Short mmCIF file of C-alpha atoms and ligand atoms in Angstrom, two decimals:
data_model
loop_
_atom_site.label_atom_id
_atom_site.label_comp_id
_atom_site.label_asym_id
_atom_site.label_seq_id
_atom_site.Cartn_x
_atom_site.Cartn_y
_atom_site.Cartn_z
CA MET A 1 -13.90 11.02 41.27
CA SER A 2 -10.60 12.79 40.98
CA ARG A 3 -8.15 11.26 38.56
CA MET A 4 -4.41 11.74 39.03
CA PRO A 5 -3.07 13.66 36.01
CA LEU A 6 -0.49 11.84 33.92
CA ILE A 7 2.12 13.20 31.54
CA ALA A 8 3.94 10.63 29.42
CA GLY A 9 6.88 11.35 27.15
CA ASN A 10 7.06 9.20 24.03
CA TRP A 11 10.61 9.39 22.74
CA LYS A 12 9.80 7.27 19.67
CA MET A 13 12.87 5.98 17.77
CA ASN A 14 15.20 8.66 19.12
CA THR A 15 18.32 8.54 21.34
CA THR A 16 21.16 6.06 21.55
CA VAL A 17 21.59 4.46 24.97
CA LYS A 18 24.17 7.10 25.88
CA GLU A 19 21.93 9.94 24.74
CA ALA A 20 19.00 8.46 26.65
CA VAL A 21 21.07 8.14 29.82
CA ASP A 22 22.22 11.78 29.51
CA LEU A 23 18.68 12.98 28.91
CA ILE A 24 17.21 11.07 31.84
CA LYS A 25 19.97 12.32 34.12
CA LYS A 26 19.07 15.89 33.15
CA MET A 27 15.36 15.45 33.76
CA ALA A 28 15.18 13.03 36.70
CA GLY A 29 15.97 15.49 39.52
CA PRO A 30 13.58 18.29 38.54
CA LEU A 31 10.78 15.86 37.58
CA ASN A 32 11.10 13.99 40.85
CA LYS A 33 10.32 17.19 42.77
CA ILE A 34 7.02 17.87 40.99
CA GLN A 35 4.05 16.53 42.96
CA GLY A 36 0.44 15.86 42.05
CA VAL A 37 1.08 14.46 38.59
CA GLU A 38 2.26 11.04 37.45
CA LYS A 39 5.33 11.28 35.21
CA VAL A 40 6.20 8.58 32.72
CA ILE A 41 9.13 8.45 30.31
CA CYS A 42 8.99 6.01 27.38
CA PRO A 43 12.48 5.61 25.89
CA PRO A 44 13.39 2.95 23.29
CA PHE A 45 13.48 -0.67 24.59
CA VAL A 46 17.30 -0.75 24.70
CA SER A 47 17.40 2.14 27.15
CA LEU A 48 14.81 0.84 29.61
CA ALA A 49 17.28 -1.04 31.84
CA PRO A 50 19.81 1.82 32.15
CA ALA A 51 16.94 4.26 32.67
CA GLN A 52 15.57 2.07 35.43
CA ALA A 53 18.94 2.11 37.18
CA ILE A 54 19.06 5.92 37.06
CA LEU A 55 15.47 6.30 38.26
CA LYS A 56 15.86 3.94 41.23
CA GLY A 57 14.28 5.65 44.24
CA SER A 58 12.67 8.32 42.05
CA ASN A 59 8.93 8.78 41.50
CA VAL A 60 9.47 9.11 37.74
CA LYS A 61 8.09 6.01 36.03
CA LEU A 62 9.01 4.20 32.84
CA GLY A 63 6.98 2.96 29.92
CA ALA A 64 7.77 0.93 26.81
CA GLN A 65 6.62 2.04 23.36
CA ASN A 66 5.40 -1.34 22.13
CA VAL A 67 5.14 -5.02 23.06
CA PHE A 68 4.26 -8.36 21.45
CA TYR A 69 1.25 -10.34 22.67
CA GLU A 70 2.88 -13.77 23.10
CA GLU A 71 4.65 -14.68 26.32
CA LYS A 72 7.73 -16.34 24.77
CA GLY A 73 8.88 -18.49 21.89
CA ALA A 74 9.94 -18.32 18.25
CA TYR A 75 9.08 -14.68 17.52
CA THR A 76 12.42 -13.29 16.40
CA GLY A 77 12.93 -9.69 17.35
CA GLU A 78 9.83 -9.33 19.52
CA ILE A 79 9.66 -8.30 23.19
CA SER A 80 7.08 -9.95 25.46
CA PRO A 81 5.02 -8.58 28.36
CA PRO A 82 6.89 -10.66 31.00
CA MET A 83 10.20 -9.23 29.70
CA LEU A 84 8.89 -5.74 30.36
CA ALA A 85 7.11 -6.46 33.62
CA ASP A 86 10.07 -5.80 35.88
CA LEU A 87 11.51 -2.99 33.75
CA CYS A 88 8.59 -0.58 33.49
CA GLU A 89 5.03 0.09 34.59
CA TYR A 90 3.36 1.32 31.40
CA VAL A 91 3.31 0.25 27.74
CA ILE A 92 2.16 2.44 24.85
CA ILE A 93 0.01 0.26 22.58
CA GLY A 94 -1.52 1.01 19.20
CA HIS A 95 0.30 4.25 18.49
CA SER A 96 -0.84 5.60 15.12
CA GLU A 97 2.70 5.29 13.74
CA ARG A 98 2.52 1.56 14.40
CA ARG A 99 -0.98 1.34 12.95
CA GLN A 100 0.02 3.25 9.81
CA ILE A 101 3.65 2.21 9.19
CA ILE A 102 3.73 -1.33 10.62
CA GLY A 103 0.09 -2.14 9.83
CA GLU A 104 -1.15 -2.97 13.34
CA THR A 105 -4.87 -3.65 13.43
CA ASN A 106 -7.39 -3.15 16.22
CA ASP A 107 -7.43 -6.95 16.71
CA VAL A 108 -3.67 -7.12 17.18
CA ILE A 109 -3.82 -4.15 19.53
CA ASN A 110 -6.55 -5.87 21.56
CA ARG A 111 -4.31 -8.94 21.98
CA LYS A 112 -1.47 -6.71 23.13
CA VAL A 113 -3.64 -4.82 25.63
CA ARG A 114 -4.90 -8.10 27.12
CA ALA A 115 -1.39 -9.56 27.26
CA VAL A 116 0.07 -6.61 29.18
CA ILE A 117 -2.84 -6.43 31.63
CA ASN A 118 -2.29 -10.14 32.36
CA VAL A 119 1.19 -9.46 33.70
CA GLY A 120 0.18 -6.35 35.64
CA LEU A 121 1.49 -3.73 33.21
CA LYS A 122 -0.68 -0.71 32.42
CA PRO A 123 -1.52 -0.06 28.78
CA ILE A 124 -1.61 3.42 27.30
CA LEU A 125 -3.99 2.61 24.46
CA CYS A 126 -3.70 5.10 21.59
CA ILE A 127 -6.67 5.91 19.41
CA GLY A 128 -7.31 8.67 16.91
CA GLU A 129 -8.73 9.58 13.52
CA THR A 130 -7.00 10.68 10.32
CA ALA A 131 -7.50 14.13 8.80
CA LYS A 132 -9.70 12.58 6.09
CA GLU A 133 -11.88 10.73 8.58
CA ASN A 134 -12.20 13.95 10.55
CA GLU A 135 -13.20 16.00 7.49
CA GLU A 136 -15.73 13.36 6.44
CA GLY A 137 -17.40 13.44 9.87
CA LYS A 138 -16.38 9.85 10.68
CA MET A 139 -14.44 10.65 13.85
CA GLN A 140 -16.90 9.16 16.33
CA ASP A 141 -17.36 5.99 14.25
CA VAL A 142 -13.61 5.46 14.00
CA LEU A 143 -12.95 6.12 17.69
CA GLY A 144 -15.89 3.94 18.72
CA ARG A 145 -14.64 1.04 16.61
CA GLN A 146 -11.13 1.41 17.99
CA ILE A 147 -12.31 1.39 21.60
CA PHE A 148 -14.80 -1.42 20.97
CA THR A 149 -12.30 -3.77 19.33
CA CYS A 150 -9.20 -2.83 21.32
CA SER A 151 -10.95 -3.36 24.66
CA ASP A 152 -12.83 -6.52 23.64
CA LYS A 153 -12.68 -9.43 26.13
CA LEU A 154 -11.19 -7.18 28.76
CA TYR A 155 -12.81 -7.74 32.11
CA PHE A 156 -10.30 -5.96 34.25
CA LEU A 157 -9.29 -2.56 33.02
CA SER A 158 -7.87 -1.16 36.21
CA GLY A 159 -4.96 1.17 35.50
CA MET A 160 -5.74 1.39 31.80
CA VAL A 161 -5.01 4.75 30.18
CA ILE A 162 -6.40 5.91 26.84
CA ALA A 163 -4.56 8.47 24.72
CA TYR A 164 -6.66 10.33 22.17
CA GLU A 165 -4.24 11.38 19.46
CA PRO A 166 -5.78 12.81 16.29
CA ILE A 167 -3.36 11.64 13.62
CA TRP A 168 -3.37 15.01 11.86
CA ALA A 169 -2.02 16.60 15.06
CA ILE A 170 0.95 14.27 15.62
CA GLY A 171 4.31 15.84 14.90
CA THR A 172 2.67 18.51 12.75
CA GLY A 173 2.70 21.46 15.13
CA LYS A 174 -1.06 21.68 14.50
CA SER A 175 -2.72 20.58 17.73
CA ALA A 176 -6.46 20.24 18.32
CA THR A 177 -7.99 23.08 20.33
CA GLY A 178 -8.46 22.41 24.04
CA ASP A 179 -12.19 22.73 23.58
CA ASP A 180 -12.39 20.22 20.70
CA ALA A 181 -10.10 17.75 22.47
CA ASN A 182 -12.25 18.06 25.60
CA LYS A 183 -15.44 17.32 23.65
CA THR A 184 -13.90 14.31 21.93
CA ILE A 185 -12.50 12.93 25.16
CA GLY A 186 -15.95 13.43 26.74
CA PHE A 187 -17.36 11.34 23.88
CA ILE A 188 -14.71 8.64 24.50
CA ARG A 189 -15.56 8.55 28.22
CA GLY A 190 -19.25 8.25 27.41
CA PHE A 191 -18.52 5.41 25.01
CA VAL A 192 -16.43 3.55 27.63
CA SER A 193 -19.27 4.04 30.11
CA ARG A 194 -21.83 2.46 27.77
CA LEU A 195 -19.48 -0.32 26.67
CA HIS A 196 -18.13 -1.18 30.12
CA THR A 197 -19.41 0.59 33.27
CA PRO A 198 -19.89 4.20 34.40
CA ASP A 199 -17.46 3.54 37.29
CA LEU A 200 -14.75 2.41 34.92
CA ALA A 201 -15.35 5.38 32.62
CA ASP A 202 -15.06 7.65 35.61
CA ALA A 203 -11.77 6.07 36.70
CA VAL A 204 -10.00 5.66 33.36
CA ARG A 205 -7.55 8.42 32.55
CA ILE A 206 -7.82 9.84 29.06
CA LEU A 207 -4.91 11.87 27.71
CA TYR A 208 -4.65 14.17 24.74
CA GLY A 209 -1.69 13.79 22.38
CA GLY A 210 -0.58 15.60 19.25
CA SER A 211 1.79 18.59 19.15
CA VAL A 212 1.58 19.24 22.90
CA ASN A 213 4.26 21.68 24.05
CA ALA A 214 5.15 23.98 26.94
CA THR A 215 3.07 26.78 25.41
CA ASN A 216 -0.21 24.93 24.84
CA ILE A 217 -0.26 22.38 27.71
CA ASN A 218 -2.42 24.64 29.89
CA GLU A 219 -5.08 24.85 27.22
CA PHE A 220 -5.50 21.07 27.54
CA MET A 221 -4.98 20.66 31.27
CA SER A 222 -7.61 23.29 32.08
CA GLN A 223 -10.29 21.10 30.45
CA PRO A 224 -12.34 18.90 32.79
CA GLU A 225 -12.27 15.73 30.68
CA ILE A 226 -8.53 15.82 29.88
CA ASP A 227 -6.38 13.98 32.42
CA GLY A 228 -2.96 14.62 30.92
CA ALA A 229 -0.92 14.37 27.76
CA LEU A 230 1.13 11.99 25.66
CA VAL A 231 3.99 14.17 24.47
CA GLY A 232 6.25 13.30 21.53
CA GLY A 233 8.75 15.87 20.21
CA ALA A 234 8.68 18.15 23.27
CA SER A 235 9.48 15.24 25.61
CA LEU A 236 13.01 15.11 24.13
CA GLN A 237 13.67 18.69 25.24
CA PRO A 238 14.38 18.56 28.98
CA GLU A 239 13.34 22.15 29.75
CA ASP A 240 10.14 21.84 27.75
CA PHE A 241 9.17 18.50 29.26
CA ILE A 242 9.84 19.67 32.81
CA SER A 243 7.80 22.81 32.14
CA ILE A 244 4.91 20.71 30.73
CA VAL A 245 4.88 18.49 33.82
CA LYS A 246 5.09 21.49 36.16
CA GLN A 247 2.20 23.26 34.46
CA ALA A 248 0.15 20.05 34.50
CA SER A 249 0.65 19.70 38.24
CA GLU A 250 -0.36 23.32 38.86
CA SER A 251 -3.40 23.34 36.58
CA LYS A 252 -5.21 20.42 38.22
CA ARG A 253 -4.47 21.65 41.71
CA SER A 254 -6.77 24.65 41.51
P1 PGA B 1 4.04 14.90 19.05
O1 PGA B 1 3.78 13.32 19.14
O2 PGA B 1 3.89 15.46 20.44
O3 PGA B 1 5.44 15.04 18.52
O4 PGA B 1 3.01 15.45 18.12
C1 PGA B 1 2.83 12.79 20.02
C2 PGA B 1 2.80 11.29 19.89
O5 PGA B 1 3.01 10.77 18.80
O6 PGA B 1 2.55 10.58 20.88
#
Protein backbone atom coordinates (compact mmCIF):
# COMPACT_ATOMS: atom_id res chain seq x y z
CA MET A 1 0.00 0.00 0.00
CA SER A 2 1.25 3.48 -0.68
CA ARG A 3 1.39 5.76 2.31
CA MET A 4 1.12 9.53 1.90
CA PRO A 5 4.39 11.10 3.11
CA LEU A 6 4.08 13.47 6.04
CA ILE A 7 6.40 16.24 7.19
CA ALA A 8 5.60 17.77 10.58
CA GLY A 9 7.33 20.79 12.06
CA ASN A 10 7.65 20.75 15.85
CA TRP A 11 8.28 24.31 16.95
CA LYS A 12 8.67 23.29 20.61
CA MET A 13 8.62 26.21 23.10
CA ASN A 14 9.60 28.82 20.51
CA THR A 15 7.82 31.88 19.08
CA THR A 16 5.52 34.43 20.67
CA VAL A 17 2.09 34.66 19.06
CA LYS A 18 3.30 37.51 16.86
CA GLU A 19 6.41 35.60 15.80
CA ALA A 20 4.32 32.51 15.07
CA VAL A 21 1.88 34.51 12.96
CA ASP A 22 4.77 36.06 10.97
CA LEU A 23 6.39 32.68 10.45
CA ILE A 24 3.19 30.99 9.29
CA LYS A 25 2.46 33.85 6.92
CA LYS A 26 5.90 33.37 5.36
CA MET A 27 5.51 29.62 4.92
CA ALA A 28 1.81 29.16 4.17
CA GLY A 29 1.83 30.20 0.49
CA PRO A 30 4.82 28.14 -0.68
CA LEU A 31 3.82 25.10 1.42
CA ASN A 32 0.28 25.18 0.09
CA LYS A 33 1.59 24.75 -3.47
CA ILE A 34 3.54 21.56 -2.73
CA GLN A 35 1.54 18.44 -3.61
CA GLY A 36 1.92 14.79 -2.72
CA VAL A 37 2.98 15.29 0.88
CA GLU A 38 0.98 16.09 4.00
CA LYS A 39 2.30 19.18 5.78
CA VAL A 40 1.73 19.76 9.47
CA ILE A 41 2.89 22.68 11.60
CA CYS A 42 2.89 22.29 15.39
CA PRO A 43 3.22 25.72 17.03
CA PRO A 44 2.74 26.34 20.77
CA PHE A 45 -0.87 26.03 22.07
CA VAL A 46 -1.36 29.81 22.28
CA SER A 47 -0.69 30.21 18.56
CA LEU A 48 -3.02 27.48 17.32
CA ALA A 49 -6.10 29.70 16.94
CA PRO A 50 -4.34 32.54 15.06
CA ALA A 51 -2.52 29.95 12.93
CA GLN A 52 -5.84 28.33 12.09
CA ALA A 53 -7.22 31.67 10.93
CA ILE A 54 -4.23 32.22 8.63
CA LEU A 55 -4.38 28.68 7.23
CA LYS A 56 -8.11 28.78 6.45
CA GLY A 57 -8.56 27.39 2.94
CA SER A 58 -4.97 26.10 2.84
CA ASN A 59 -3.93 22.44 2.73
CA VAL A 60 -1.34 23.04 5.46
CA LYS A 61 -2.51 21.33 8.65
CA LEU A 62 -1.96 22.06 12.32
CA GLY A 63 -0.88 19.93 15.22
CA ALA A 64 -0.54 20.51 18.96
CA GLN A 65 2.61 19.52 20.86
CA ASN A 66 0.91 17.93 23.85
CA VAL A 67 -2.48 17.26 25.44
CA PHE A 68 -3.95 16.03 28.74
CA TYR A 69 -5.97 12.80 28.85
CA GLU A 70 -9.03 14.04 30.79
CA GLU A 71 -11.93 15.68 28.99
CA LYS A 72 -12.50 18.56 31.43
CA GLY A 73 -12.43 19.48 35.09
CA ALA A 74 -10.08 20.58 37.86
CA TYR A 75 -6.75 20.13 36.08
CA THR A 76 -5.27 23.62 36.28
CA GLY A 77 -3.16 24.52 33.31
CA GLU A 78 -3.97 21.47 31.20
CA ILE A 79 -5.50 21.38 27.70
CA SER A 80 -7.97 18.62 26.83
CA PRO A 81 -8.57 16.71 23.58
CA PRO A 82 -12.02 18.31 22.98
CA MET A 83 -10.39 21.77 23.30
CA LEU A 84 -8.01 20.86 20.50
CA ALA A 85 -10.47 18.98 18.32
CA ASP A 86 -11.66 21.98 16.35
CA LEU A 87 -8.29 23.74 16.32
CA CYS A 88 -6.01 21.11 14.81
CA GLU A 89 -5.86 17.64 13.30
CA TYR A 90 -2.75 16.14 14.88
CA VAL A 91 -1.25 15.99 18.38
CA ILE A 92 2.38 15.12 19.16
CA ILE A 93 2.34 12.76 22.14
CA GLY A 94 5.19 11.34 24.19
CA HIS A 95 7.97 13.52 22.81
CA SER A 96 11.25 12.56 24.49
CA GLU A 97 11.57 16.05 25.98
CA ARG A 98 8.30 15.45 27.82
CA ARG A 99 9.36 11.96 28.84
CA GLN A 100 12.73 13.19 30.13
CA ILE A 101 12.00 16.68 31.51
CA ILE A 102 8.37 16.36 32.64
CA GLY A 103 8.58 12.65 33.52
CA GLU A 104 5.82 11.31 31.25
CA THR A 105 5.59 7.54 31.37
CA ASN A 106 4.43 5.06 28.73
CA ASP A 107 1.20 4.60 30.75
CA VAL A 108 0.43 8.31 30.74
CA ILE A 109 1.24 8.48 27.03
CA ASN A 110 -1.12 5.56 26.38
CA ARG A 111 -3.95 7.44 28.13
CA LYS A 112 -3.23 10.50 26.02
CA VAL A 113 -3.17 8.54 22.75
CA ARG A 114 -6.51 6.91 23.59
CA ALA A 115 -8.04 10.23 24.63
CA VAL A 116 -7.14 12.00 21.38
CA ILE A 117 -8.28 9.12 19.18
CA ASN A 118 -11.64 9.24 21.00
CA VAL A 119 -12.28 12.76 19.76
CA GLY A 120 -11.04 12.09 16.23
CA LEU A 121 -7.60 13.70 16.55
CA LYS A 122 -4.58 11.89 15.11
CA PRO A 123 -1.70 11.16 17.46
CA ILE A 124 1.92 11.47 16.40
CA LEU A 125 3.31 9.03 18.95
CA CYS A 126 7.02 9.61 19.62
CA ILE A 127 9.29 6.77 20.60
CA GLY A 128 13.06 6.46 20.75
CA GLU A 129 16.03 5.18 22.70
CA THR A 130 18.75 7.04 24.58
CA ALA A 131 22.41 6.94 23.55
CA LYS A 132 23.14 4.60 26.48
CA GLU A 133 20.34 2.20 25.58
CA ASN A 134 21.59 2.24 22.00
CA GLU A 135 25.19 1.49 23.02
CA GLU A 136 24.06 -1.31 25.33
CA GLY A 137 22.10 -2.98 22.52
CA LYS A 138 18.74 -2.38 24.22
CA MET A 139 17.16 -0.38 21.40
CA GLN A 140 14.67 -3.02 20.26
CA ASP A 141 13.60 -3.81 23.84
CA VAL A 142 13.01 -0.14 24.60
CA LEU A 143 11.11 0.56 21.38
CA GLY A 144 9.06 -2.61 21.76
CA ARG A 145 8.06 -1.68 25.31
CA GLN A 146 7.15 1.85 24.24
CA ILE A 147 4.94 0.64 21.38
CA PHE A 148 3.41 -2.14 23.48
CA THR A 149 2.42 0.09 26.40
CA CYS A 150 1.60 3.27 24.47
CA SER A 151 -0.77 1.44 22.11
CA ASP A 152 -2.37 -0.77 24.76
CA LYS A 153 -6.20 -0.97 24.68
CA LEU A 154 -6.28 0.75 21.33
CA TYR A 155 -8.68 -0.94 18.99
CA PHE A 156 -8.90 1.73 16.38
CA LEU A 157 -5.61 3.13 15.25
CA SER A 158 -6.68 4.67 12.00
CA GLY A 159 -4.71 7.83 11.26
CA MET A 160 -2.12 7.11 13.93
CA VAL A 161 1.42 8.22 13.11
CA ILE A 162 4.55 6.99 14.87
CA ALA A 163 7.70 9.12 15.01
CA TYR A 164 10.93 7.26 15.67
CA GLU A 165 13.24 9.79 17.26
CA PRO A 166 16.49 8.44 18.71
CA ILE A 167 17.06 10.74 21.67
CA TRP A 168 20.77 11.12 20.90
CA ALA A 169 19.84 12.61 17.52
CA ILE A 170 17.42 15.30 18.75
CA GLY A 171 18.78 18.82 18.54
CA THR A 172 22.34 17.51 18.40
CA GLY A 173 23.09 17.85 14.70
CA LYS A 174 24.00 14.14 14.81
CA SER A 175 21.26 12.34 12.90
CA ALA A 176 20.96 8.58 12.41
CA THR A 177 22.01 7.37 8.97
CA GLY A 178 19.19 6.80 6.48
CA ASP A 179 20.06 3.14 6.40
CA ASP A 180 19.98 2.67 10.20
CA ALA A 181 16.75 4.67 10.54
CA ASN A 182 15.20 2.54 7.78
CA LYS A 183 16.16 -0.70 9.55
CA THR A 184 14.80 0.51 12.88
CA ILE A 185 11.56 1.73 11.33
CA GLY A 186 11.26 -1.66 9.58
CA PHE A 187 11.60 -3.28 13.01
CA ILE A 188 8.89 -0.95 14.41
CA ARG A 189 6.54 -1.83 11.54
CA GLY A 190 7.15 -5.53 12.11
CA PHE A 191 6.43 -5.10 15.81
CA VAL A 192 3.15 -3.25 15.09
CA SER A 193 2.22 -6.04 12.68
CA ARG A 194 2.71 -8.74 15.31
CA LEU A 195 1.06 -6.71 18.08
CA HIS A 196 -1.90 -5.49 16.04
CA THR A 197 -2.43 -6.58 12.41
CA PRO A 198 -0.33 -6.66 9.22
CA ASP A 199 -2.89 -4.34 7.57
CA LEU A 200 -2.50 -1.76 10.28
CA ALA A 201 1.29 -2.00 10.15
CA ASP A 202 1.11 -1.48 6.42
CA ALA A 203 -1.09 1.60 6.80
CA VAL A 204 0.55 3.33 9.75
CA ARG A 205 2.96 6.08 8.80
CA ILE A 206 6.29 6.00 10.58
CA LEU A 207 8.44 9.13 10.53
CA TYR A 208 12.07 9.66 11.39
CA GLY A 209 13.01 12.58 13.65
CA GLY A 210 16.28 13.90 15.00
CA SER A 211 18.42 16.60 13.34
CA VAL A 212 16.56 16.43 10.03
CA ASN A 213 17.47 19.36 7.77
CA ALA A 214 17.32 20.48 4.14
CA THR A 215 20.62 18.74 3.43
CA ASN A 216 19.87 15.27 4.82
CA ILE A 217 16.09 14.92 4.20
CA ASN A 218 16.64 13.01 0.96
CA GLU A 219 18.73 10.41 2.71
CA PHE A 220 15.67 9.57 4.82
CA MET A 221 12.94 10.02 2.23
CA SER A 222 14.68 7.69 -0.22
CA GLN A 223 14.28 4.79 2.24
CA PRO A 224 11.29 2.49 1.68
CA GLU A 225 10.19 2.22 5.32
CA ILE A 226 10.42 5.95 6.13
CA ASP A 227 7.21 7.87 5.47
CA GLY A 228 8.34 11.35 6.44
CA ALA A 229 9.97 13.37 9.18
CA LEU A 230 9.29 15.16 12.44
CA VAL A 231 11.45 18.25 12.17
CA GLY A 232 12.45 20.42 15.14
CA GLY A 233 15.03 23.20 14.70
CA ALA A 234 14.85 23.37 10.89
CA SER A 235 11.05 23.82 10.98
CA LEU A 236 11.57 27.32 12.43
CA GLN A 237 13.56 28.37 9.35
CA PRO A 238 11.02 29.03 6.59
CA GLU A 239 13.39 28.40 3.67
CA ASP A 240 14.71 25.20 5.19
CA PHE A 241 11.27 23.84 6.07
CA ILE A 242 9.85 24.62 2.63
CA SER A 243 12.87 22.94 1.04
CA ILE A 244 12.42 19.85 3.26
CA VAL A 245 8.76 19.55 2.27
CA LYS A 246 9.56 20.08 -1.42
CA GLN A 247 12.26 17.42 -1.41
CA ALA A 248 9.95 15.02 0.45
CA SER A 249 7.27 15.45 -2.18
CA GLU A 250 9.75 14.85 -5.01
CA SER A 251 11.48 11.85 -3.46
CA LYS A 252 8.36 9.71 -3.00
CA ARG A 253 7.03 10.56 -6.44
CA SER A 254 9.67 8.61 -8.32
P1 LIG B 1 15.45 18.42 15.90
O1 LIG B 1 14.20 17.99 16.81
O2 LIG B 1 15.02 18.32 14.46
O3 LIG B 1 15.77 19.83 16.32
O4 LIG B 1 16.56 17.46 16.20
C1 LIG B 1 13.32 16.98 16.40
C2 LIG B 1 12.26 16.77 17.44
O5 LIG B 1 12.53 16.94 18.64
O6 LIG B 1 11.10 16.44 17.12
